mmCIF file with all atom_site columns, C-alpha atoms in Angstrom:
data_model
loop_
_atom_site.group_PDB
_atom_site.id
_atom_site.type_symbol
_atom_site.label_atom_id
_atom_site.label_alt_id
_atom_site.label_comp_id
_atom_site.label_asym_id
_atom_site.label_entity_id
_atom_site.label_seq_id
_atom_site.pdbx_PDB_ins_code
_atom_site.Cartn_x
_atom_site.Cartn_y
_atom_site.Cartn_z
_atom_site.occupancy
_atom_site.B_iso_or_equiv
_atom_site.pdbx_formal_charge
_atom_site.auth_seq_id
_atom_site.auth_comp_id
_atom_site.auth_asym_id
_atom_site.auth_atom_id
_atom_site.pdbx_PDB_model_num
ATOM 1   C CA . MET A 1 1   ? 11.018 -33.671 -7.071  1.00 29.00 ? 1   MET A CA 1
ATOM 2   C CA . SER A 1 2   ? 9.802  -36.280 -9.457  1.00 30.00 ? 2   SER A CA 1
ATOM 3   C CA . ALA A 1 3   ? 7.681  -35.587 -12.509 1.00 35.00 ? 3   ALA A CA 1
ATOM 4   C CA . THR A 1 4   ? 4.624  -36.437 -10.415 1.00 33.00 ? 4   THR A CA 1
ATOM 5   C CA . GLY A 1 5   ? 5.482  -33.742 -7.871  1.00 35.00 ? 5   GLY A CA 1
ATOM 6   C CA . ARG A 1 6   ? 6.336  -36.224 -5.113  1.00 33.00 ? 6   ARG A CA 1
ATOM 7   C CA . ASN A 1 7   ? 9.752  -36.538 -3.521  1.00 35.00 ? 7   ASN A CA 1
ATOM 8   C CA . LEU A 1 8   ? 11.427 -39.821 -4.311  1.00 31.00 ? 8   LEU A CA 1
ATOM 9   C CA . PRO A 1 9   ? 13.476 -41.634 -1.649  1.00 36.00 ? 9   PRO A CA 1
ATOM 10  C CA . GLY A 1 10  ? 16.920 -40.085 -1.539  1.00 40.00 ? 10  GLY A CA 1
ATOM 11  C CA . ALA A 1 11  ? 15.815 -37.003 -3.488  1.00 38.00 ? 11  ALA A CA 1
ATOM 12  C CA . GLU A 1 12  ? 15.904 -34.633 -0.538  1.00 42.00 ? 12  GLU A CA 1
ATOM 13  C CA . ARG A 1 13  ? 19.406 -33.322 0.106   1.00 40.00 ? 13  ARG A CA 1
ATOM 14  C CA . HIS A 1 14  ? 20.907 -31.408 2.997   1.00 47.00 ? 14  HIS A CA 1
ATOM 15  C CA . THR A 1 15  ? 21.809 -27.913 1.871   1.00 48.00 ? 15  THR A CA 1
ATOM 16  C CA . ASP A 1 16  ? 25.471 -28.460 2.818   1.00 46.00 ? 16  ASP A CA 1
ATOM 17  C CA . ASP A 1 17  ? 25.494 -32.031 1.394   1.00 48.00 ? 17  ASP A CA 1
ATOM 18  C CA . PHE A 1 18  ? 26.654 -33.384 4.788   1.00 53.00 ? 18  PHE A CA 1
ATOM 19  C CA . TYR A 1 19  ? 25.760 -36.950 5.691   1.00 63.00 ? 19  TYR A CA 1
ATOM 20  C CA . ALA A 1 20  ? 27.469 -38.631 8.667   1.00 77.00 ? 20  ALA A CA 1
ATOM 21  C CA . THR A 1 21  ? 28.935 -42.038 7.832   1.00 88.00 ? 21  THR A CA 1
ATOM 22  C CA . PRO A 1 22  ? 27.386 -44.959 9.745   1.00 89.00 ? 22  PRO A CA 1
ATOM 23  C CA . PRO A 1 23  ? 30.090 -46.830 11.705  1.00 89.00 ? 23  PRO A CA 1
ATOM 24  C CA . TRP A 1 24  ? 29.218 -50.220 10.197  1.00 92.00 ? 24  TRP A CA 1
ATOM 25  C CA . CYS A 1 25  ? 30.145 -48.912 6.718   1.00 94.00 ? 25  CYS A CA 1
ATOM 26  C CA . VAL A 1 26  ? 33.670 -48.120 7.909   1.00 96.00 ? 26  VAL A CA 1
ATOM 27  C CA . GLU A 1 27  ? 33.995 -51.423 9.757   1.00 96.00 ? 27  GLU A CA 1
ATOM 28  C CA . ALA A 1 28  ? 32.936 -53.320 6.613   1.00 96.00 ? 28  ALA A CA 1
ATOM 29  C CA . LEU A 1 29  ? 35.670 -51.637 4.567   1.00 97.00 ? 29  LEU A CA 1
ATOM 30  C CA . LEU A 1 30  ? 38.326 -52.307 7.203   1.00 97.00 ? 30  LEU A CA 1
ATOM 31  C CA . ARG A 1 31  ? 37.313 -55.989 7.374   1.00 96.00 ? 31  ARG A CA 1
ATOM 32  C CA . GLY A 1 32  ? 37.103 -56.437 3.610   1.00 95.00 ? 32  GLY A CA 1
ATOM 33  C CA . SER A 1 33  ? 40.212 -54.578 2.495   1.00 95.00 ? 33  SER A CA 1
ATOM 34  C CA . ASN A 1 34  ? 43.884 -54.517 3.371   1.00 93.00 ? 34  ASN A CA 1
ATOM 35  C CA . LEU A 1 35  ? 44.610 -50.833 3.940   1.00 97.00 ? 35  LEU A CA 1
ATOM 36  C CA . PRO A 1 36  ? 48.114 -50.016 5.181   1.00 97.00 ? 36  PRO A CA 1
ATOM 37  C CA . GLY A 1 37  ? 48.699 -48.328 8.531   1.00 97.00 ? 37  GLY A CA 1
ATOM 38  C CA . GLY A 1 38  ? 50.515 -45.035 8.915   1.00 98.00 ? 38  GLY A CA 1
ATOM 39  C CA . ARG A 1 39  ? 49.470 -41.452 8.245   1.00 98.00 ? 39  ARG A CA 1
ATOM 40  C CA . TRP A 1 40  ? 45.844 -41.193 7.132   1.00 98.00 ? 40  TRP A CA 1
ATOM 41  C CA . LEU A 1 41  ? 43.975 -38.104 5.927   1.00 97.00 ? 41  LEU A CA 1
ATOM 42  C CA . GLU A 1 42  ? 40.232 -37.482 6.198   1.00 96.00 ? 42  GLU A CA 1
ATOM 43  C CA . PRO A 1 43  ? 39.674 -34.605 3.729   1.00 96.00 ? 43  PRO A CA 1
ATOM 44  C CA . THR A 1 44  ? 35.999 -34.058 4.608   1.00 93.00 ? 44  THR A CA 1
ATOM 45  C CA . ALA A 1 45  ? 36.059 -34.982 8.301   1.00 91.00 ? 45  ALA A CA 1
ATOM 46  C CA . GLY A 1 46  ? 32.552 -33.769 9.122   1.00 86.00 ? 46  GLY A CA 1
ATOM 47  C CA . ASP A 1 47  ? 31.638 -34.906 12.612  1.00 83.00 ? 47  ASP A CA 1
ATOM 48  C CA . GLY A 1 48  ? 34.542 -37.382 12.801  1.00 86.00 ? 48  GLY A CA 1
ATOM 49  C CA . ALA A 1 49  ? 32.478 -40.565 12.442  1.00 88.00 ? 49  ALA A CA 1
ATOM 50  C CA . ILE A 1 50  ? 34.951 -42.228 10.058  1.00 93.00 ? 50  ILE A CA 1
ATOM 51  C CA . VAL A 1 51  ? 37.941 -41.245 12.186  1.00 92.00 ? 51  VAL A CA 1
ATOM 52  C CA . GLU A 1 52  ? 36.398 -42.561 15.385  1.00 89.00 ? 52  GLU A CA 1
ATOM 53  C CA . GLU A 1 53  ? 35.470 -45.908 13.840  1.00 92.00 ? 53  GLU A CA 1
ATOM 54  C CA . VAL A 1 54  ? 38.925 -46.442 12.322  1.00 95.00 ? 54  VAL A CA 1
ATOM 55  C CA . LEU A 1 55  ? 40.586 -45.615 15.655  1.00 91.00 ? 55  LEU A CA 1
ATOM 56  C CA . TYR A 1 56  ? 38.301 -48.141 17.348  1.00 89.00 ? 56  TYR A CA 1
ATOM 57  C CA . HIS A 1 57  ? 39.593 -50.914 15.050  1.00 93.00 ? 57  HIS A CA 1
ATOM 58  C CA . ARG A 1 58  ? 43.139 -49.847 14.178  1.00 95.00 ? 58  ARG A CA 1
ATOM 59  C CA . ILE A 1 59  ? 46.018 -48.828 16.447  1.00 93.00 ? 59  ILE A CA 1
ATOM 60  C CA . ASP A 1 60  ? 48.441 -48.293 13.561  1.00 96.00 ? 60  ASP A CA 1
ATOM 61  C CA . VAL A 1 61  ? 46.817 -45.120 12.189  1.00 96.00 ? 61  VAL A CA 1
ATOM 62  C CA . GLU A 1 62  ? 47.719 -41.470 12.835  1.00 95.00 ? 62  GLU A CA 1
ATOM 63  C CA . TRP A 1 63  ? 44.973 -39.144 11.593  1.00 94.00 ? 63  TRP A CA 1
ATOM 64  C CA . HIS A 1 64  ? 45.174 -35.749 9.897   1.00 93.00 ? 64  HIS A CA 1
ATOM 65  C CA . LEU A 1 65  ? 41.742 -34.135 9.559   1.00 92.00 ? 65  LEU A CA 1
ATOM 66  C CA . VAL A 1 66  ? 40.445 -31.431 7.240   1.00 93.00 ? 66  VAL A CA 1
ATOM 67  C CA . GLU A 1 67  ? 36.933 -29.980 7.386   1.00 88.00 ? 67  GLU A CA 1
ATOM 68  C CA . SER A 1 68  ? 35.626 -26.888 5.613   1.00 84.00 ? 68  SER A CA 1
ATOM 69  C CA . ARG A 1 69  ? 32.739 -26.180 8.004   1.00 77.00 ? 69  ARG A CA 1
ATOM 70  C CA . ALA A 1 70  ? 33.938 -24.234 11.060  1.00 73.00 ? 70  ALA A CA 1
ATOM 71  C CA . GLU A 1 71  ? 30.763 -25.159 12.964  1.00 68.00 ? 71  GLU A CA 1
ATOM 72  C CA . GLU A 1 72  ? 32.284 -28.638 13.493  1.00 62.00 ? 72  GLU A CA 1
ATOM 73  C CA . LEU A 1 73  ? 34.640 -27.057 16.057  1.00 61.00 ? 73  LEU A CA 1
ATOM 74  C CA . ARG A 1 74  ? 31.883 -25.547 18.188  1.00 58.00 ? 74  ARG A CA 1
ATOM 75  C CA . ILE A 1 75  ? 31.461 -26.932 21.684  1.00 50.00 ? 75  ILE A CA 1
ATOM 76  C CA . GLY A 1 76  ? 28.492 -29.272 21.992  1.00 54.00 ? 76  GLY A CA 1
ATOM 77  C CA . GLY A 1 77  ? 28.451 -30.935 18.630  1.00 59.00 ? 77  GLY A CA 1
ATOM 78  C CA . GLY A 1 78  ? 30.287 -32.480 15.745  1.00 63.00 ? 78  GLY A CA 1
ATOM 79  C CA . LEU A 1 79  ? 33.958 -33.225 15.466  1.00 66.00 ? 79  LEU A CA 1
ATOM 80  C CA . LEU A 1 80  ? 35.015 -31.285 18.541  1.00 63.00 ? 80  LEU A CA 1
ATOM 81  C CA . SER A 1 81  ? 32.621 -33.279 20.717  1.00 65.00 ? 81  SER A CA 1
ATOM 82  C CA . ARG A 1 82  ? 34.202 -36.536 19.527  1.00 66.00 ? 82  ARG A CA 1
ATOM 83  C CA . LEU A 1 83  ? 37.733 -35.228 20.067  1.00 70.00 ? 83  LEU A CA 1
ATOM 84  C CA . LEU A 1 84  ? 36.885 -34.111 23.610  1.00 65.00 ? 84  LEU A CA 1
ATOM 85  C CA . LYS A 1 85  ? 35.410 -37.444 24.719  1.00 70.00 ? 85  LYS A CA 1
ATOM 86  C CA . PRO A 1 86  ? 37.476 -38.782 27.647  1.00 69.00 ? 86  PRO A CA 1
ATOM 87  C CA . ASP A 1 87  ? 38.099 -42.133 25.943  1.00 73.00 ? 87  ASP A CA 1
ATOM 88  C CA . PHE A 1 88  ? 38.932 -40.696 22.499  1.00 70.00 ? 88  PHE A CA 1
ATOM 89  C CA . PRO A 1 89  ? 42.562 -41.489 21.534  1.00 73.00 ? 89  PRO A CA 1
ATOM 90  C CA . THR A 1 90  ? 43.563 -37.899 20.734  1.00 75.00 ? 90  THR A CA 1
ATOM 91  C CA . ASP A 1 91  ? 47.228 -38.927 20.696  1.00 80.00 ? 91  ASP A CA 1
ATOM 92  C CA . ARG A 1 92  ? 46.485 -40.542 17.306  1.00 85.00 ? 92  ARG A CA 1
ATOM 93  C CA . VAL A 1 93  ? 45.021 -37.338 15.826  1.00 86.00 ? 93  VAL A CA 1
ATOM 94  C CA . ALA A 1 94  ? 48.053 -35.381 14.651  1.00 83.00 ? 94  ALA A CA 1
ATOM 95  C CA . SER A 1 95  ? 46.285 -32.374 13.129  1.00 86.00 ? 95  SER A CA 1
ATOM 96  C CA . VAL A 1 96  ? 42.873 -30.793 12.591  1.00 86.00 ? 96  VAL A CA 1
ATOM 97  C CA . GLU A 1 97  ? 42.446 -28.027 10.015  1.00 88.00 ? 97  GLU A CA 1
ATOM 98  C CA . ILE A 1 98  ? 39.389 -25.986 9.131   1.00 87.00 ? 98  ILE A CA 1
ATOM 99  C CA . ARG A 1 99  ? 39.934 -25.198 5.467   1.00 92.00 ? 99  ARG A CA 1
ATOM 100 C CA . ASP A 1 100 ? 38.841 -26.040 1.942   1.00 94.00 ? 100 ASP A CA 1
ATOM 101 C CA . PHE A 1 101 ? 40.527 -29.360 1.157   1.00 96.00 ? 101 PHE A CA 1
ATOM 102 C CA . LEU A 1 102 ? 40.614 -28.535 -2.549  1.00 97.00 ? 102 LEU A CA 1
ATOM 103 C CA . THR A 1 103 ? 43.043 -25.661 -1.832  1.00 96.00 ? 103 THR A CA 1
ATOM 104 C CA . MET A 1 104 ? 45.293 -27.718 0.442   1.00 96.00 ? 104 MET A CA 1
ATOM 105 C CA . PRO A 1 105 ? 48.803 -28.216 -0.957  1.00 96.00 ? 105 PRO A CA 1
ATOM 106 C CA . ALA A 1 106 ? 50.192 -31.720 -1.267  1.00 93.00 ? 106 ALA A CA 1
ATOM 107 C CA . PRO A 1 107 ? 52.328 -32.585 1.767   1.00 93.00 ? 107 PRO A CA 1
ATOM 108 C CA . ALA A 1 108 ? 56.080 -33.131 1.547   1.00 94.00 ? 108 ALA A CA 1
ATOM 109 C CA . GLN A 1 109 ? 55.486 -36.684 2.794   1.00 96.00 ? 109 GLN A CA 1
ATOM 110 C CA . PRO A 1 110 ? 52.515 -38.398 1.113   1.00 97.00 ? 110 PRO A CA 1
ATOM 111 C CA . PHE A 1 111 ? 49.760 -39.825 3.278   1.00 98.00 ? 111 PHE A CA 1
ATOM 112 C CA . ASP A 1 112 ? 49.499 -43.611 3.415   1.00 98.00 ? 112 ASP A CA 1
ATOM 113 C CA . VAL A 1 113 ? 45.704 -43.487 2.988   1.00 98.00 ? 113 VAL A CA 1
ATOM 114 C CA . VAL A 1 114 ? 43.100 -40.831 2.230   1.00 98.00 ? 114 VAL A CA 1
ATOM 115 C CA . LEU A 1 115 ? 39.685 -42.012 3.427   1.00 98.00 ? 115 LEU A CA 1
ATOM 116 C CA . GLY A 1 116 ? 36.411 -40.115 3.392   1.00 97.00 ? 116 GLY A CA 1
ATOM 117 C CA . ASN A 1 117 ? 32.791 -39.565 2.476   1.00 95.00 ? 117 ASN A CA 1
ATOM 118 C CA . PRO A 1 118 ? 32.888 -36.452 0.280   1.00 95.00 ? 118 PRO A CA 1
ATOM 119 C CA . PRO A 1 119 ? 29.920 -34.327 -0.764  1.00 92.00 ? 119 PRO A CA 1
ATOM 120 C CA . PHE A 1 120 ? 28.628 -36.032 -3.912  1.00 89.00 ? 120 PHE A CA 1
ATOM 121 C CA . ASN A 1 121 ? 28.661 -32.804 -5.922  1.00 91.00 ? 121 ASN A CA 1
ATOM 122 C CA . LEU A 1 122 ? 32.417 -32.385 -5.232  1.00 94.00 ? 122 LEU A CA 1
ATOM 123 C CA . ALA A 1 123 ? 33.416 -36.055 -5.133  1.00 96.00 ? 123 ALA A CA 1
ATOM 124 C CA . LEU A 1 124 ? 35.426 -36.167 -8.358  1.00 97.00 ? 124 LEU A CA 1
ATOM 125 C CA . GLU A 1 125 ? 37.385 -33.040 -7.446  1.00 97.00 ? 125 GLU A CA 1
ATOM 126 C CA . VAL A 1 126 ? 38.045 -34.382 -3.932  1.00 97.00 ? 126 VAL A CA 1
ATOM 127 C CA . ILE A 1 127 ? 39.216 -37.738 -5.321  1.00 98.00 ? 127 ILE A CA 1
ATOM 128 C CA . GLN A 1 128 ? 41.481 -36.166 -7.928  1.00 98.00 ? 128 GLN A CA 1
ATOM 129 C CA . HIS A 1 129 ? 43.061 -33.867 -5.343  1.00 98.00 ? 129 HIS A CA 1
ATOM 130 C CA . ALA A 1 130 ? 43.421 -36.725 -2.833  1.00 98.00 ? 130 ALA A CA 1
ATOM 131 C CA . LEU A 1 131 ? 45.320 -38.749 -5.440  1.00 98.00 ? 131 LEU A CA 1
ATOM 132 C CA . THR A 1 132 ? 47.990 -36.009 -5.449  1.00 97.00 ? 132 THR A CA 1
ATOM 133 C CA . MET A 1 133 ? 48.480 -36.705 -1.734  1.00 97.00 ? 133 MET A CA 1
ATOM 134 C CA . SER A 1 134 ? 48.378 -40.497 -1.498  1.00 98.00 ? 134 SER A CA 1
ATOM 135 C CA . ALA A 1 135 ? 48.652 -43.619 -3.617  1.00 96.00 ? 135 ALA A CA 1
ATOM 136 C CA . THR A 1 136 ? 45.680 -45.092 -1.692  1.00 98.00 ? 136 THR A CA 1
ATOM 137 C CA . VAL A 1 137 ? 42.389 -43.202 -1.762  1.00 98.00 ? 137 VAL A CA 1
ATOM 138 C CA . CYS A 1 138 ? 39.060 -44.691 -0.607  1.00 98.00 ? 138 CYS A CA 1
ATOM 139 C CA . MET A 1 139 ? 35.794 -42.779 -0.790  1.00 98.00 ? 139 MET A CA 1
ATOM 140 C CA . LEU A 1 140 ? 32.256 -43.789 0.159   1.00 96.00 ? 140 LEU A CA 1
ATOM 141 C CA . LEU A 1 141 ? 30.010 -43.022 -2.812  1.00 95.00 ? 141 LEU A CA 1
ATOM 142 C CA . ARG A 1 142 ? 26.755 -43.948 -4.450  1.00 93.00 ? 142 ARG A CA 1
ATOM 143 C CA . ILE A 1 143 ? 27.305 -46.774 -6.910  1.00 93.00 ? 143 ILE A CA 1
ATOM 144 C CA . ASN A 1 144 ? 25.830 -44.581 -9.625  1.00 91.00 ? 144 ASN A CA 1
ATOM 145 C CA . PHE A 1 145 ? 29.033 -42.515 -9.391  1.00 94.00 ? 145 PHE A CA 1
ATOM 146 C CA . LEU A 1 146 ? 30.267 -45.013 -12.006 1.00 92.00 ? 146 LEU A CA 1
ATOM 147 C CA . ALA A 1 147 ? 27.692 -43.884 -14.569 1.00 88.00 ? 147 ALA A CA 1
ATOM 148 C CA . SER A 1 148 ? 28.366 -40.384 -15.810 1.00 87.00 ? 148 SER A CA 1
ATOM 149 C CA . GLN A 1 149 ? 29.437 -38.940 -19.144 1.00 90.00 ? 149 GLN A CA 1
ATOM 150 C CA . LYS A 1 150 ? 31.287 -36.204 -17.237 1.00 90.00 ? 150 LYS A CA 1
ATOM 151 C CA . ARG A 1 151 ? 33.410 -38.767 -15.353 1.00 92.00 ? 151 ARG A CA 1
ATOM 152 C CA . ALA A 1 152 ? 33.551 -41.576 -17.946 1.00 93.00 ? 152 ALA A CA 1
ATOM 153 C CA . ALA A 1 153 ? 36.924 -40.794 -19.556 1.00 94.00 ? 153 ALA A CA 1
ATOM 154 C CA . TRP A 1 154 ? 38.586 -40.198 -16.186 1.00 96.00 ? 154 TRP A CA 1
ATOM 155 C CA . MET A 1 155 ? 37.085 -43.373 -14.697 1.00 95.00 ? 155 MET A CA 1
ATOM 156 C CA . ARG A 1 156 ? 38.312 -45.445 -17.666 1.00 94.00 ? 156 ARG A CA 1
ATOM 157 C CA . GLU A 1 157 ? 41.850 -44.181 -17.033 1.00 95.00 ? 157 GLU A CA 1
ATOM 158 C CA . ASN A 1 158 ? 41.557 -44.419 -13.227 1.00 96.00 ? 158 ASN A CA 1
ATOM 159 C CA . THR A 1 159 ? 39.269 -47.384 -12.574 1.00 96.00 ? 159 THR A CA 1
ATOM 160 C CA . PRO A 1 160 ? 38.941 -48.060 -8.839  1.00 97.00 ? 160 PRO A CA 1
ATOM 161 C CA . SER A 1 161 ? 38.259 -51.227 -6.940  1.00 97.00 ? 161 SER A CA 1
ATOM 162 C CA . ILE A 1 162 ? 34.674 -51.246 -5.680  1.00 97.00 ? 162 ILE A CA 1
ATOM 163 C CA . TYR A 1 163 ? 33.785 -52.545 -2.204  1.00 97.00 ? 163 TYR A CA 1
ATOM 164 C CA . VAL A 1 164 ? 29.996 -52.882 -2.306  1.00 96.00 ? 164 VAL A CA 1
ATOM 165 C CA . LEU A 1 165 ? 28.123 -52.470 0.970   1.00 95.00 ? 165 LEU A CA 1
ATOM 166 C CA . PRO A 1 166 ? 25.747 -55.394 1.597   1.00 90.00 ? 166 PRO A CA 1
ATOM 167 C CA . LYS A 1 167 ? 22.854 -53.145 2.597   1.00 87.00 ? 167 LYS A CA 1
ATOM 168 C CA . ARG A 1 168 ? 21.850 -49.541 2.128   1.00 77.00 ? 168 ARG A CA 1
ATOM 169 C CA . PRO A 1 169 ? 23.181 -47.211 4.818   1.00 75.00 ? 169 PRO A CA 1
ATOM 170 C CA . SER A 1 170 ? 21.060 -44.628 6.596   1.00 63.00 ? 170 SER A CA 1
ATOM 171 C CA . PHE A 1 171 ? 22.823 -41.280 6.764   1.00 64.00 ? 171 PHE A CA 1
ATOM 172 C CA . THR A 1 172 ? 20.079 -39.620 8.774   1.00 66.00 ? 172 THR A CA 1
ATOM 173 C CA . GLY A 1 173 ? 19.531 -42.214 11.498  1.00 65.00 ? 173 GLY A CA 1
ATOM 174 C CA . GLY A 1 174 ? 16.197 -43.197 9.982   1.00 65.00 ? 174 GLY A CA 1
ATOM 175 C CA . LYS A 1 175 ? 15.172 -44.636 6.641   1.00 68.00 ? 175 LYS A CA 1
ATOM 176 C CA . THR A 1 176 ? 17.665 -45.481 3.942   1.00 65.00 ? 176 THR A CA 1
ATOM 177 C CA . ASP A 1 177 ? 17.408 -43.880 0.549   1.00 69.00 ? 177 ASP A CA 1
ATOM 178 C CA . ALA A 1 178 ? 16.835 -45.785 -2.693  1.00 75.00 ? 178 ALA A CA 1
ATOM 179 C CA . THR A 1 179 ? 20.505 -45.930 -3.627  1.00 85.00 ? 179 THR A CA 1
ATOM 180 C CA . GLU A 1 180 ? 23.230 -48.540 -3.210  1.00 91.00 ? 180 GLU A CA 1
ATOM 181 C CA . TYR A 1 181 ? 26.636 -47.479 -1.875  1.00 93.00 ? 181 TYR A CA 1
ATOM 182 C CA . ALA A 1 182 ? 30.206 -48.721 -2.087  1.00 96.00 ? 182 ALA A CA 1
ATOM 183 C CA . TRP A 1 183 ? 33.720 -47.749 -1.135  1.00 97.00 ? 183 TRP A CA 1
ATOM 184 C CA . PHE A 1 184 ? 35.644 -46.724 -4.253  1.00 98.00 ? 184 PHE A CA 1
ATOM 185 C CA . CYS A 1 185 ? 39.362 -47.396 -3.722  1.00 98.00 ? 185 CYS A CA 1
ATOM 186 C CA . TRP A 1 186 ? 42.251 -46.293 -5.883  1.00 98.00 ? 186 TRP A CA 1
ATOM 187 C CA . ASP A 1 187 ? 45.412 -48.062 -4.726  1.00 96.00 ? 187 ASP A CA 1
ATOM 188 C CA . GLY A 1 188 ? 47.455 -48.859 -7.829  1.00 93.00 ? 188 GLY A CA 1
ATOM 189 C CA . LYS A 1 189 ? 46.387 -52.522 -7.780  1.00 93.00 ? 189 LYS A CA 1
ATOM 190 C CA . PRO A 1 190 ? 44.259 -54.237 -10.449 1.00 94.00 ? 190 PRO A CA 1
ATOM 191 C CA . SER A 1 191 ? 40.635 -53.154 -10.119 1.00 95.00 ? 191 SER A CA 1
ATOM 192 C CA . ARG A 1 192 ? 38.154 -55.600 -8.647  1.00 95.00 ? 192 ARG A CA 1
ATOM 193 C CA . VAL A 1 193 ? 34.650 -55.743 -7.249  1.00 95.00 ? 193 VAL A CA 1
ATOM 194 C CA . VAL A 1 194 ? 34.275 -57.008 -3.686  1.00 95.00 ? 194 VAL A CA 1
ATOM 195 C CA . ILE A 1 195 ? 30.933 -57.613 -2.005  1.00 94.00 ? 195 ILE A CA 1
ATOM 196 C CA . LEU A 1 196 ? 31.478 -56.743 1.655   1.00 93.00 ? 196 LEU A CA 1
#
């Protein structure tokens, strides 16, 4: 709520901080970046929107999925519904785990890419843990993720490349909120800003 008592655009949040990623956001990143193929991890898989869009565009990716909300595996909705679609390439989904990603141990073989749209309130923790599992981590975040005293020292030491989305996404299938978004990518290369 604002000081005037009215809700501002983008101020209302889902209680579980879940917002499905629009497919065009994923496509824009894939077009505008040069992510390697191989073993990819989605640490906050949600309903599988990111996974499905990547598999639509890339045949060189094998997915490993982690989601903390068990309801995503119920028949009739979410991730399970995507995985059960007749045309879904399930042969390129190597594993699906329902667990807290932040407690997941690093694999013996690092992932080639970790890609996701984490809950904003856990984004830094998800990113830091993902960086123990892969040298390439890309997360969809509000651009204002850059501006925080809590994250400032870490961001100075670990400055990502920023792939700015050309328009505001709608995470609810309706209006967009009043915030700009970008893909934040840590890949060991010099940081840059790219307008997708």
